[in-house]
Structure formats: C-alpha cells, structure tokens
PDB file of C-alpha atoms in Angstrom:
ATOM      1  CA  MET A   1      -0.978   7.952  -4.741  1.00  0.00           C
ATOM      2  CA  ARG A   2      -3.393  10.851  -4.911  1.00  0.00           C
ATOM      3  CA  MET A   3      -6.377   8.559  -5.513  1.00  0.00           C
ATOM      4  CA  GLU A   4      -5.356   6.355  -2.586  1.00  0.00           C
ATOM      5  CA  THR A   5      -5.074   9.435  -0.248  1.00  0.00           C
ATOM      6  CA  GLU A   6      -8.400  10.504  -1.249  1.00  0.00           C
ATOM      7  CA  ASN A   7      -9.992   7.088  -0.617  1.00  0.00           C
ATOM      8  CA  VAL A   8      -8.253   6.899   2.963  1.00  0.00           C
ATOM      9  CA  ALA A   9      -9.688  10.307   3.831  1.00  0.00           C
ATOM     10  CA  GLY A  10     -13.143   9.151   2.671  1.00  0.00           C
ATOM     11  CA  ILE A  11     -13.156   6.510   5.546  1.00  0.00           C
ATOM     12  CA  PHE A  12     -13.071   9.193   8.077  1.00  0.00           C
ATOM     13  CA  THR A  13     -15.929  11.519   6.818  1.00  0.00           C
ATOM     14  CA  PRO A  14     -18.673  10.065   8.953  1.00  0.00           C
ATOM     15  CA  TYR A  15     -16.619  10.959  12.078  1.00  0.00           C
ATOM     16  CA  LEU A  16     -15.953  14.552  11.361  1.00  0.00           C
ATOM     17  CA  ASP A  17     -17.927  17.477  12.865  1.00  0.00           C
ATOM     18  CA  SER A  18     -19.538  20.071  10.513  1.00  0.00           C
ATOM     19  CA  ASP A  19     -16.706  22.578  10.904  1.00  0.00           C
ATOM     20  CA  GLU A  20     -13.848  19.965  10.681  1.00  0.00           C
ATOM     21  CA  TYR A  21     -11.732  19.026   7.760  1.00  0.00           C
ATOM     22  CA  ILE A  22      -8.805  16.544   7.066  1.00  0.00           C
ATOM     23  CA  VAL A  23      -5.396  18.065   6.769  1.00  0.00           C
ATOM     24  CA  TRP A  24      -3.495  14.891   6.200  1.00  0.00           C
ATOM     25  CA  SER A  25      -4.467  11.225   5.866  1.00  0.00           C
ATOM     26  CA  GLY A  26      -2.492   8.185   5.114  1.00  0.00           C
ATOM     27  CA  LYS A  27      -1.776   4.558   5.961  1.00  0.00           C
ATOM     28  CA  PRO A  28       1.367   2.419   6.804  1.00  0.00           C
ATOM     29  CA  GLU A  29       3.624   1.498   4.062  1.00  0.00           C
ATOM     30  CA  LYS A  30       3.935  -2.213   3.384  1.00  0.00           C
ATOM     31  CA  GLY A  31       7.161  -3.932   4.654  1.00  0.00           C
ATOM     32  CA  MET A  32       8.511  -4.907   8.060  1.00  0.00           C
ATOM     33  CA  VAL A  33       9.693  -2.587  10.677  1.00  0.00           C
ATOM     34  CA  PHE A  34      11.014  -4.058  13.699  1.00  0.00           C
ATOM     35  CA  SER A  35      11.242  -2.823  17.242  1.00  0.00           C
ATOM     36  CA  GLY A  36      13.270  -3.711  20.388  1.00  0.00           C
ATOM     37  CA  ALA A  37      10.238  -5.620  21.643  1.00  0.00           C
ATOM     38  CA  ASP A  38      10.117  -7.672  18.451  1.00  0.00           C
ATOM     39  CA  GLY A  39      13.940  -8.610  19.021  1.00  0.00           C
ATOM     40  CA  ILE A  40      13.188  -9.826  22.420  1.00  0.00           C
ATOM     41  CA  VAL A  41      10.132 -11.943  21.296  1.00  0.00           C
ATOM     42  CA  LEU A  42      12.264 -13.353  18.466  1.00  0.00           C
ATOM     43  CA  ILE A  43      15.086 -14.467  20.764  1.00  0.00           C
ATOM     44  CA  PHE A  44      12.562 -16.038  23.146  1.00  0.00           C
ATOM     45  CA  GLY A  45      10.832 -17.718  20.266  1.00  0.00           C
ATOM     46  CA  ILE A  46      14.072 -19.161  18.997  1.00  0.00           C
ATOM     47  CA  MET A  47      15.022 -20.605  22.362  1.00  0.00           C
ATOM     48  CA  TRP A  48      11.508 -21.902  22.845  1.00  0.00           C
ATOM     49  CA  LEU A  49      11.265 -23.551  19.450  1.00  0.00           C
ATOM     50  CA  SER A  50      14.855 -25.034  19.857  1.00  0.00           C
ATOM     51  CA  PHE A  51      14.098 -26.537  23.267  1.00  0.00           C
ATOM     52  CA  SER A  52      10.799 -27.957  22.058  1.00  0.00           C
ATOM     53  CA  VAL A  53      12.299 -29.510  18.903  1.00  0.00           C
ATOM     54  CA  PHE A  54      15.058 -30.905  21.063  1.00  0.00           C
ATOM     55  CA  TRP A  55      12.368 -32.408  23.305  1.00  0.00           C
ATOM     56  CA  GLU A  56      10.374 -33.943  20.574  1.00  0.00           C
ATOM     57  CA  GLY A  57      13.541 -35.286  18.804  1.00  0.00           C
ATOM     58  CA  THR A  58      14.833 -36.910  22.032  1.00  0.00           C
ATOM     59  CA  ALA A  59      11.324 -38.288  22.547  1.00  0.00           C
ATOM     60  CA  ILE A  60      11.213 -39.786  19.011  1.00  0.00           C
ATOM     61  CA  LEU A  61      14.918 -41.209  19.138  1.00  0.00           C
ATOM     62  CA  SER A  62      14.483 -42.787  22.507  1.00  0.00           C
ATOM     63  CA  GLY A  63      11.355 -44.757  21.618  1.00  0.00           C
ATOM     64  CA  ALA A  64       9.231 -42.825  24.265  1.00  0.00           C
ATOM     65  CA  PRO A  65       5.470 -43.714  24.599  1.00  0.00           C
ATOM     66  CA  PHE A  66       3.122 -42.234  22.082  1.00  0.00           C
ATOM     67  CA  PHE A  67       1.897 -39.668  24.911  1.00  0.00           C
ATOM     68  CA  PHE A  68       5.399 -38.137  25.197  1.00  0.00           C
ATOM     69  CA  LEU A  69       5.480 -37.761  21.278  1.00  0.00           C
ATOM     70  CA  LEU A  70       2.029 -35.797  21.310  1.00  0.00           C
ATOM     71  CA  PHE A  71       3.181 -33.827  24.391  1.00  0.00           C
ATOM     72  CA  GLY A  72       5.807 -31.918  22.530  1.00  0.00           C
ATOM     73  CA  ILE A  73       3.751 -30.906  19.559  1.00  0.00           C
ATOM     74  CA  PRO A  74       1.724 -27.913  21.169  1.00  0.00           C
ATOM     75  CA  PHE A  75       5.223 -26.560  22.476  1.00  0.00           C
ATOM     76  CA  ILE A  76       6.555 -26.677  18.942  1.00  0.00           C
ATOM     77  CA  LEU A  77       3.476 -24.973  17.606  1.00  0.00           C
ATOM     78  CA  PHE A  78       3.675 -22.375  20.253  1.00  0.00           C
ATOM     79  CA  GLY A  79       7.298 -21.775  19.390  1.00  0.00           C
ATOM     80  CA  VAL A  80       6.494 -21.396  15.682  1.00  0.00           C
ATOM     81  CA  PHE A  81       3.739 -18.717  16.643  1.00  0.00           C
ATOM     82  CA  PHE A  82       6.378 -16.994  18.781  1.00  0.00           C
ATOM     83  CA  LEU A  83       8.751 -16.789  15.907  1.00  0.00           C
ATOM     84  CA  PHE A  84       6.454 -15.935  12.929  1.00  0.00           C
ATOM     85  CA  GLY A  85       2.927 -15.131  14.546  1.00  0.00           C
ATOM     86  CA  GLY A  86       3.744 -11.518  15.586  1.00  0.00           C
ATOM     87  CA  VAL A  87       5.263 -10.760  12.325  1.00  0.00           C
ATOM     88  CA  PHE A  88       2.099 -11.866  10.468  1.00  0.00           C
ATOM     89  CA  ARG A  89      -0.248 -10.244  12.916  1.00  0.00           C
ATOM     90  CA  LYS A  90       1.541  -6.981  12.481  1.00  0.00           C
ATOM     91  CA  ALA A  91       1.448  -7.120   8.787  1.00  0.00           C
ATOM     92  CA  ALA A  92      -2.206  -7.906   8.675  1.00  0.00           C
ATOM     93  CA  ALA A  93      -2.978  -5.041  11.038  1.00  0.00           C
ATOM     94  CA  ARG A  94      -1.040  -2.616   8.986  1.00  0.00           C
ATOM     95  CA  GLY A  95      -3.083  -3.544   6.086  1.00  0.00           C
ATOM     96  CA  ARG A  96      -6.208  -2.584   7.968  1.00  0.00           C
ATOM     97  CA  THR A  97      -4.874   0.634   9.602  1.00  0.00           C
ATOM     98  CA  PHE A  98      -5.542   4.173   8.414  1.00  0.00           C
ATOM     99  CA  TYR A  99      -4.670   7.551   9.788  1.00  0.00           C
ATOM    100  CA  ALA A 100      -6.204  11.078   9.531  1.00  0.00           C
ATOM    101  CA  VAL A 101      -5.310  14.436  11.205  1.00  0.00           C
ATOM    102  CA  THR A 102      -8.067  17.005  11.131  1.00  0.00           C
ATOM    103  CA  ASN A 103      -8.037  20.567  12.492  1.00  0.00           C
ATOM    104  CA  LYS A 104      -9.500  19.020  15.679  1.00  0.00           C
ATOM    105  CA  LYS A 105      -8.230  15.659  16.306  1.00  0.00           C
ATOM    106  CA  LEU A 106      -5.999  12.619  15.292  1.00  0.00           C
ATOM    107  CA  ILE A 107      -7.951   9.597  14.158  1.00  0.00           C
ATOM    108  CA  VAL A 108      -6.488   6.002  13.994  1.00  0.00           C
ATOM    109  CA  GLN A 109      -8.579   3.323  12.608  1.00  0.00           C
ATOM    110  CA  THR A 110      -7.288  -0.409  12.807  1.00  0.00           C
ATOM    111  CA  GLY A 111      -9.835  -2.841  11.534  1.00  0.00           C
ATOM    112  CA  ARG A 112     -13.096  -2.065  13.061  1.00  0.00           C
ATOM    113  CA  ASN A 113     -11.567  -0.095  16.080  1.00  0.00           C
ATOM    114  CA  ILE A 114     -11.306   3.608  15.743  1.00  0.00           C
ATOM    115  CA  LYS A 115      -9.327   5.705  18.281  1.00  0.00           C
ATOM    116  CA  MET A 116      -9.561   9.710  18.380  1.00  0.00           C
ATOM    117  CA  TYR A 117      -7.065  11.945  20.221  1.00  0.00           C
ATOM    118  CA  THR A 118      -7.334  15.778  20.596  1.00  0.00           C
ATOM    119  CA  GLY A 119      -4.223  17.806  20.518  1.00  0.00           C
ATOM    120  CA  GLN A 120      -4.240  18.055  24.361  1.00  0.00           C
ATOM    121  CA  ASP A 121      -4.559  14.193  24.721  1.00  0.00           C
ATOM    122  CA  LEU A 122      -1.225  13.486  22.935  1.00  0.00           C
ATOM    123  CA  PRO A 123       2.083  13.352  24.734  1.00  0.00           C
ATOM    124  CA  PRO A 124       5.072  14.635  23.036  1.00  0.00           C
ATOM    125  CA  MET A 125       5.933  12.965  19.682  1.00  0.00           C
ATOM    126  CA  GLN A 126       9.029  10.994  18.878  1.00  0.00           C
ATOM    127  CA  ILE A 127       9.930  10.491  15.126  1.00  0.00           C
ATOM    128  CA  LYS A 128      11.917   7.490  14.305  1.00  0.00           C
ATOM    129  CA  PHE A 129      13.351   7.150  10.861  1.00  0.00           C
ATOM    130  CA  HIS A 130      13.684   3.467   9.407  1.00  0.00           C
ATOM    131  CA  ARG A 131      16.252   2.086   7.132  1.00  0.00           C
ATOM    132  CA  ASN A 132      13.777   1.946   4.216  1.00  0.00           C
ATOM    133  CA  GLY A 133      13.417   5.826   4.169  1.00  0.00           C
ATOM    134  CA  ASN A 134      10.054   5.680   5.896  1.00  0.00           C
ATOM    135  CA  GLY A 135       9.212   6.977   9.473  1.00  0.00           C
ATOM    136  CA  SER A 136       7.040   6.337  12.489  1.00  0.00           C
ATOM    137  CA  ILE A 137       5.584   8.977  14.859  1.00  0.00           C
ATOM    138  CA  ILE A 138       5.296   7.575  18.259  1.00  0.00           C
ATOM    139  CA  PHE A 139       3.391   9.279  21.197  1.00  0.00           C
ATOM    140  CA  SER A 140       4.695   7.850  24.405  1.00  0.00           C
ATOM    141  CA  GLU A 141       5.298   8.969  27.945  1.00  0.00           C
ATOM    142  CA  TYR A 142       7.001   7.956  31.081  1.00  0.00           C
ATOM    143  CA  ILE A 143       4.485   7.511  34.127  1.00  0.00           C
ATOM    144  CA  TYR A 144       6.172   7.303  37.604  1.00  0.00           C
ATOM    145  CA  THR A 145       4.420   4.964  39.935  1.00  0.00           C
ATOM    146  CA  HIS A 146       5.460   3.538  43.416  1.00  0.00           C
ATOM    147  CA  ARG A 147       7.220   0.720  41.621  1.00  0.00           C
ATOM    148  CA  GLY A 148       9.368   3.132  39.604  1.00  0.00           C
ATOM    149  CA  ARG A 149       9.078   4.383  35.971  1.00  0.00           C
ATOM    150  CA  ALA A 150       6.867   2.874  33.387  1.00  0.00           C
ATOM    151  CA  HIS A 151       7.030   3.596  29.596  1.00  0.00           C
ATOM    152  CA  THR A 152       3.672   3.564  27.842  1.00  0.00           C
ATOM    153  CA  ILE A 153       2.906   4.158  24.218  1.00  0.00           C
ATOM    154  CA  ARG A 154      -0.469   5.995  23.676  1.00  0.00           C
ATOM    155  CA  CYS A 155      -0.411   5.611  19.854  1.00  0.00           C
ATOM    156  CA  ALA A 156       1.835   5.354  16.879  1.00  0.00           C
ATOM    157  CA  LEU A 157       1.603   6.153  13.148  1.00  0.00           C
ATOM    158  CA  GLU A 158       3.868   3.580  11.711  1.00  0.00           C
ATOM    159  CA  ASN A 159       5.932   3.162   8.475  1.00  0.00           C
ATOM    160  CA  LEU A 160       4.884   6.394   6.740  1.00  0.00           C
ATOM    161  CA  ALA A 161       6.379   7.455   3.555  1.00  0.00           C
ATOM    162  CA  ASP A 162       5.350  11.072   4.140  1.00  0.00           C
ATOM    163  CA  VAL A 163       6.367  11.267   7.794  1.00  0.00           C
ATOM    164  CA  ASN A 164       7.177  14.903   7.482  1.00  0.00           C
ATOM    165  CA  GLN A 165       3.751  15.967   6.170  1.00  0.00           C
ATOM    166  CA  ALA A 166       2.192  14.026   9.026  1.00  0.00           C
ATOM    167  CA  GLN A 167       4.345  15.665  11.604  1.00  0.00           C
ATOM    168  CA  ARG A 168       3.586  19.035  10.361  1.00  0.00           C
ATOM    169  CA  ALA A 169      -0.137  18.391  10.395  1.00  0.00           C
ATOM    170  CA  ILE A 170       0.127  16.846  14.010  1.00  0.00           C
ATOM    171  CA  SER A 171       2.281  19.794  15.240  1.00  0.00           C
ATOM    172  CA  MET A 172      -0.464  22.199  13.996  1.00  0.00           C
ATOM    173  CA  LEU A 173      -3.159  20.073  15.766  1.00  0.00           C
ATOM    174  CA  GLN A 174      -1.240  20.313  18.939  1.00  0.00           C
ATOM    175  CA  GLN A 175      -0.662  24.078  18.828  1.00  0.00           C
ATOM    176  CA  SER A 176      -4.317  24.549  18.056  1.00  0.00           C
ATOM    177  CA  GLY A 177      -5.152  22.406  20.979  1.00  0.00           C
ATOM    178  CA  ASN A 178      -3.011  24.596  23.268  1.00  0.00           C
ATOM    179  CA  GLY A 179      -5.107  27.721  22.297  1.00  0.00           C
ATOM    180  CA  SER A 180      -2.713  28.978  19.710  1.00  0.00           C
ATOM    181  CA  ASP A 181      -3.814  29.440  16.076  1.00  0.00           C
ATOM    182  CA  GLY A 182      -1.573  26.736  14.598  1.00  0.00           C
ATOM    183  CA  TRP A 183      -3.613  26.203  11.518  1.00  0.00           C
ATOM    184  CA  GLN A 184      -3.282  29.834  10.427  1.00  0.00           C
ATOM    185  CA  GLN A 185       0.367  29.775  10.994  1.00  0.00           C
ATOM    186  CA  GLY A 186       0.892  26.529   9.292  1.00  0.00           C
ATOM    187  CA  MET A 187      -1.194  27.477   6.347  1.00  0.00           C
ATOM    188  CA  GLU A 188       0.790  30.632   5.790  1.00  0.00           C
ATOM    189  CA  ARG A 189       4.257  28.619   5.413  1.00  0.00           C
TER     190      ARG A 189
END
C-alpha cells in the first residue's frame, strides 16, 4: 500500500508550488458504492427496459411489420444502458481517479481532468461511511434560488479506505485557509 500511495503522490508533483507538499494522497477503493440517485436511475431503467421488452415481444408475437420489430431495439438498448451503463461508467471513472491534499489545496484528478480547490473554496464536509467499512467525503451545499432550495455537490472523495486520514488532512487545509495555523496544530498531535 505504501508503494501505491507514493505512486499516487507522484502524479501531482507537477502541480505543486515550490513551498507546497502533499499531506495525504489516495484513490478510491474498488467496489460499488450506490447513492440515492443510483437507486432512482435503477428503478427508471427497470421500468424502461420492461416496457421496451414488452413492446418488442408484443411486436414479434403479433407478426408486426419488420419496421416495428426494428423500432423497439433502440429502446431496449437504451434500457440496458440505464441499468448497467452508469455502474460501469462509475467503476471506470474510479479506476482513473486520484486525490491529493497538500498544505495549500485539494487536488482531484479524474482521467485527464484535474480540479483544484483551496480550503476557502470548499463547503463543509460530510463523511458517509459505507457497509464495506470505507467512507466518502462529500463537499456539498444548499443554494437558495427564486425557485427554492437546490442541493449541489462541489466534489467528493469516494470510497476511501483511510477516510479518517483524508478527513484530518482536509480539516487542516480548511483551518489554514481560514487564517489559522492548522498545519502546525495538526502536526503536533
């Protein structure tokens, strides 16, 4: 695990200032983590696929013209994508995602995209523990608009085995971003 952490930290070296250093780095663990949104998509996918299969089955059994048989195929494929596409897409994204917390910023790399957040940029963190013992750190906030309240997620560090270490590093980052000397206090513990 030590070698893997050093390799992850090496990815971020080109993005560090001369007086900046990595406090924590990691990547999501393998495995599936479902959210409430995944449940809604799954239910919709089951309903969509069921209706599409029913449509296609009815067209086949009734001896409908060839056009009607072809018409249902894209809907079945779309239903299969709804059911399984999100799961595979998220798993592929997790395999290409890396995180680092420095003494100045949080860096999230997914594929070729890199996002950087200072301690002041981050809304309050929420830690969600999963059944597998891992945890996710979610930075979200509620924004009030003329239409009511909207929930937005800025970023998330998903499915971390060492969520406590990541949380401590981010807390120190946020304290240092607020003008306090969070790094010195955190190092003394």
